[in-house]
C-alpha cells in the first residue's frame, strides 16, 4: 500500500525527467545573462570603434595652414605699366593631418597671384614652399594695407578637396619691394 500523505523530500534522481527539467530551468537564465553580457561588450566595442573612426575622420578634415610671402626671384616689366614676378609662398601646416596644397589664387585691383608650381604635400607640423606668379599694376603706387585674402585649394588626408582662405599681408614684404623697384624702372625709362 502507498501512503499518499507522506511526502518524499528527496530530490529527483539524475537522469529522470524531473531532474532534467530542473537543471534546464537553472541553465536558461544563465545562458541568457551570458548572451546579454557578450552583446553589451561587443556593442560597446563596436560603438567605441565607430566613435574613434568618426573622430579620426574629423581630425583628418581639419585644415590649419599659414601662408606668407617668402621671396620674389625674378620678374619682368610689362609694357602696359605692370610687373610680373615669380616668387615663393611659404606654407606651414599646423593641422593634425597632412594637407596637399593644390593651388593658390588671389585677386584684387592692382594685384593678381596664382600658383605655377606642382602641388605641395605638407605633413603635420611641417613647412614648404609653393611657386607663384605675381602680377602688379604699377599705377597702384602702394599696395593696400589690408591683407589680401589668398584662396587655397587643399586636399586633406581624407582625400576631400577644400577651399580655404588665408589673409596675406603684402605691405613691406619682398614682393612689394621688388614690384615697386621694377615699376620705378618702367617710369624712369618712359
CSV table of C-alpha atoms in Angstrom, one decimal:
chain,number,residue,atom,x,y,z
A,1,UNK,CA,0.0,0.0,0.0
A,2,UNK,CA,1.1,3.5,-0.7
A,3,UNK,CA,0.6,6.3,1.7
A,4,UNK,CA,-0.2,9.4,-0.2
A,5,UNK,CA,0.1,11.7,2.8
A,6,UNK,CA,3.7,11.0,3.1
A,7,UNK,CA,6.0,13.4,1.1
A,8,UNK,CA,9.3,12.3,-0.2
A,9,UNK,CA,11.7,15.1,0.5
A,10,UNK,CA,14.4,13.6,-1.7
A,11,UNK,CA,15.2,15.4,-4.9
A,12,UNK,CA,14.7,13.7,-8.2
A,13,UNK,CA,17.5,11.4,-9.2
A,14,UNK,CA,19.8,12.4,-12.0
A,15,UNK,CA,18.6,11.3,-15.4
A,16,UNK,CA,14.9,11.4,-14.5
A,17,UNK,CA,12.7,13.8,-16.5
A,18,UNK,CA,12.0,15.9,-13.4
A,19,UNK,CA,15.8,16.4,-12.7
A,20,UNK,CA,16.5,17.3,-16.3
A,21,UNK,CA,13.8,20.0,-16.3
A,22,UNK,CA,15.1,21.4,-13.1
A,23,UNK,CA,18.6,21.7,-14.4
A,24,UNK,CA,17.4,23.2,-17.7
A,25,UNK,CA,15.4,25.8,-15.8
A,26,UNK,CA,18.6,26.8,-13.9
A,27,UNK,CA,20.8,27.0,-17.1
A,28,UNK,CA,18.4,29.0,-19.3
A,29,UNK,CA,18.6,32.3,-17.3
A,30,UNK,CA,22.4,31.9,-17.0
A,31,UNK,CA,22.8,31.4,-20.8
A,32,UNK,CA,20.5,34.4,-21.4
A,33,UNK,CA,22.5,36.5,-19.0
A,34,UNK,CA,25.8,35.4,-20.6
A,35,UNK,CA,24.5,36.2,-24.1
A,36,UNK,CA,23.3,39.6,-22.9
A,37,UNK,CA,26.7,40.4,-21.4
A,38,UNK,CA,28.5,39.3,-24.6
A,39,UNK,CA,26.2,41.5,-26.6
A,40,UNK,CA,26.8,44.5,-24.3
A,41,UNK,CA,30.6,44.1,-24.6
A,42,UNK,CA,30.5,43.7,-28.4
A,43,UNK,CA,28.1,46.6,-28.8
A,44,UNK,CA,30.3,48.8,-26.6
A,45,UNK,CA,33.4,47.8,-28.6
A,46,UNK,CA,31.7,48.5,-31.9
A,47,UNK,CA,30.4,51.8,-30.7
A,48,UNK,CA,33.8,52.8,-29.5
A,49,UNK,CA,35.4,51.9,-32.8
A,50,UNK,CA,32.7,53.9,-34.7
A,51,UNK,CA,33.3,56.9,-32.5
A,52,UNK,CA,37.1,56.6,-32.9
A,53,UNK,CA,36.7,56.3,-36.7
A,54,UNK,CA,34.5,59.4,-36.7
A,55,UNK,CA,36.9,61.4,-34.5
A,56,UNK,CA,39.8,60.4,-36.8
A,57,UNK,CA,37.9,61.4,-39.9
A,58,UNK,CA,37.0,64.8,-38.3
A,59,UNK,CA,40.7,65.3,-37.4
A,60,UNK,CA,41.8,64.5,-40.9
A,61,UNK,CA,39.4,67.0,-42.3
A,62,UNK,CA,40.9,69.9,-40.4
A,63,UNK,CA,42.9,72.4,-42.5
A,64,UNK,CA,45.2,74.7,-40.4
A,65,UNK,CA,47.6,76.4,-42.9
A,66,UNK,CA,49.6,79.6,-42.5
A,67,UNK,CA,50.8,81.3,-45.7
A,68,UNK,CA,53.1,84.3,-46.1
A,69,UNK,CA,55.2,85.8,-48.9
A,70,UNK,CA,58.7,84.4,-48.9
A,71,UNK,CA,60.7,85.7,-51.9
A,72,UNK,CA,60.4,87.1,-55.4
A,73,UNK,CA,63.2,85.6,-57.6
A,74,UNK,CA,62.8,87.2,-60.9
A,75,UNK,CA,60.5,89.5,-62.8
A,76,UNK,CA,59.9,91.4,-65.9
A,77,UNK,CA,58.2,94.7,-66.6
A,78,UNK,CA,55.3,94.5,-69.0
A,79,UNK,CA,54.7,97.3,-71.5
A,80,UNK,CA,51.3,98.3,-70.2
A,81,UNK,CA,52.6,99.6,-66.8
A,82,UNK,CA,52.5,96.3,-64.9
A,83,UNK,CA,55.1,94.0,-63.5
A,84,UNK,CA,55.1,90.2,-63.5
A,85,UNK,CA,57.2,88.5,-60.8
A,86,UNK,CA,57.9,84.8,-59.9
A,87,UNK,CA,58.2,84.1,-56.3
A,88,UNK,CA,57.5,81.7,-53.5
A,89,UNK,CA,54.8,81.4,-50.9
A,90,UNK,CA,55.9,79.9,-47.6
A,91,UNK,CA,53.3,77.4,-46.2
A,92,UNK,CA,53.1,75.9,-42.7
A,93,UNK,CA,50.8,73.1,-41.8
A,94,UNK,CA,49.6,73.4,-38.2
A,95,UNK,CA,46.8,70.8,-38.6
A,96,UNK,CA,46.7,67.3,-37.1
A,97,UNK,CA,47.0,65.6,-40.5
A,98,UNK,CA,48.8,66.0,-43.8
A,99,UNK,CA,47.5,68.5,-46.4
A,100,UNK,CA,48.3,68.8,-50.1
A,101,UNK,CA,48.1,72.4,-51.4
A,102,UNK,CA,46.9,72.0,-54.9
A,103,UNK,CA,46.9,75.7,-55.8
A,104,UNK,CA,46.5,79.3,-54.7
A,105,UNK,CA,44.8,82.3,-56.2
A,106,UNK,CA,44.2,85.8,-55.0
A,107,UNK,CA,43.0,88.9,-56.9
A,108,UNK,CA,42.1,92.5,-56.1
A,109,UNK,CA,42.6,95.7,-58.0
A,110,UNK,CA,46.3,96.0,-58.9
A,111,UNK,CA,47.3,92.6,-57.7
A,112,UNK,CA,46.9,89.0,-59.0
A,113,UNK,CA,48.6,86.0,-57.5
A,114,UNK,CA,48.3,82.4,-58.7
A,115,UNK,CA,50.4,79.2,-58.2
A,116,UNK,CA,52.6,77.9,-61.0
A,117,UNK,CA,54.3,75.0,-59.3
A,118,UNK,CA,53.4,71.4,-58.6
A,119,UNK,CA,51.1,70.7,-55.6
A,120,UNK,CA,52.9,70.6,-52.3
A,121,UNK,CA,52.3,67.9,-49.7
A,122,UNK,CA,52.8,69.2,-46.1
A,123,UNK,CA,52.9,66.6,-43.3
A,124,UNK,CA,51.6,67.9,-39.9
A,125,UNK,CA,53.9,70.4,-38.3
A,126,UNK,CA,56.0,70.9,-41.5
A,127,UNK,CA,56.7,73.9,-43.8
A,128,UNK,CA,57.2,74.1,-47.5
A,129,UNK,CA,57.2,76.5,-50.5
A,130,UNK,CA,54.9,76.9,-53.4
A,131,UNK,CA,56.0,78.6,-56.6
A,132,UNK,CA,53.7,81.5,-57.5
A,133,UNK,CA,53.4,84.1,-60.2
A,134,UNK,CA,52.5,87.7,-59.2
A,135,UNK,CA,51.2,90.5,-61.3
A,136,UNK,CA,51.3,94.0,-60.0
A,137,UNK,CA,49.8,97.1,-61.7
A,138,UNK,CA,52.3,100.0,-61.5
A,139,UNK,CA,49.5,102.6,-61.4
A,140,UNK,CA,48.7,101.4,-57.9
A,141,UNK,CA,51.7,103.2,-56.3
A,142,UNK,CA,51.4,101.2,-53.0
A,143,UNK,CA,49.6,98.0,-52.1
A,144,UNK,CA,46.6,98.3,-50.0
A,145,UNK,CA,47.2,98.0,-46.3
A,146,UNK,CA,44.5,95.3,-45.7
A,147,UNK,CA,45.7,91.7,-46.1
A,148,UNK,CA,45.0,90.1,-49.4
A,149,UNK,CA,42.6,87.1,-49.0
A,150,UNK,CA,44.5,84.2,-50.5
A,151,UNK,CA,42.4,81.3,-51.7
A,152,UNK,CA,44.0,77.9,-51.2
A,153,UNK,CA,42.8,74.7,-52.8
A,154,UNK,CA,43.7,72.0,-50.3
A,155,UNK,CA,43.3,68.2,-50.3
A,156,UNK,CA,43.3,66.6,-46.8
A,157,UNK,CA,44.2,63.1,-45.7
A,158,UNK,CA,40.6,62.0,-46.2
A,159,UNK,CA,41.1,62.8,-50.0
A,160,UNK,CA,38.5,65.6,-49.9
A,161,UNK,CA,39.2,68.9,-51.7
A,162,UNK,CA,38.5,72.0,-49.7
A,163,UNK,CA,38.8,75.7,-50.4
A,164,UNK,CA,40.2,77.8,-47.6
A,165,UNK,CA,41.1,81.5,-47.4
A,166,UNK,CA,44.0,82.9,-45.5
A,167,UNK,CA,44.8,86.7,-45.3
A,168,UNK,CA,48.3,87.6,-46.6
A,169,UNK,CA,49.9,90.9,-45.8
A,170,UNK,CA,51.8,92.2,-48.8
A,171,UNK,CA,52.8,95.7,-47.5
A,172,UNK,CA,56.5,96.0,-46.8
A,173,UNK,CA,57.4,92.5,-47.9
A,174,UNK,CA,59.9,91.4,-50.7
A,175,UNK,CA,57.1,91.1,-53.2
A,176,UNK,CA,56.0,94.7,-52.8
A,177,UNK,CA,59.6,96.0,-52.8
A,178,UNK,CA,60.5,94.1,-56.0
A,179,UNK,CA,57.3,95.2,-57.7
A,180,UNK,CA,57.9,98.9,-56.8
A,181,UNK,CA,61.5,98.6,-57.9
A,182,UNK,CA,60.5,97.2,-61.3
A,183,UNK,CA,57.7,99.8,-61.6
A,184,UNK,CA,60.1,102.7,-60.9
A,185,UNK,CA,62.3,101.3,-63.7
A,186,UNK,CA,59.3,101.5,-66.1
A,187,UNK,CA,58.6,105.1,-65.2
A,188,UNK,CA,62.3,106.1,-65.4
A,189,UNK,CA,62.6,104.6,-68.9
A,190,UNK,CA,59.2,106.1,-70.1
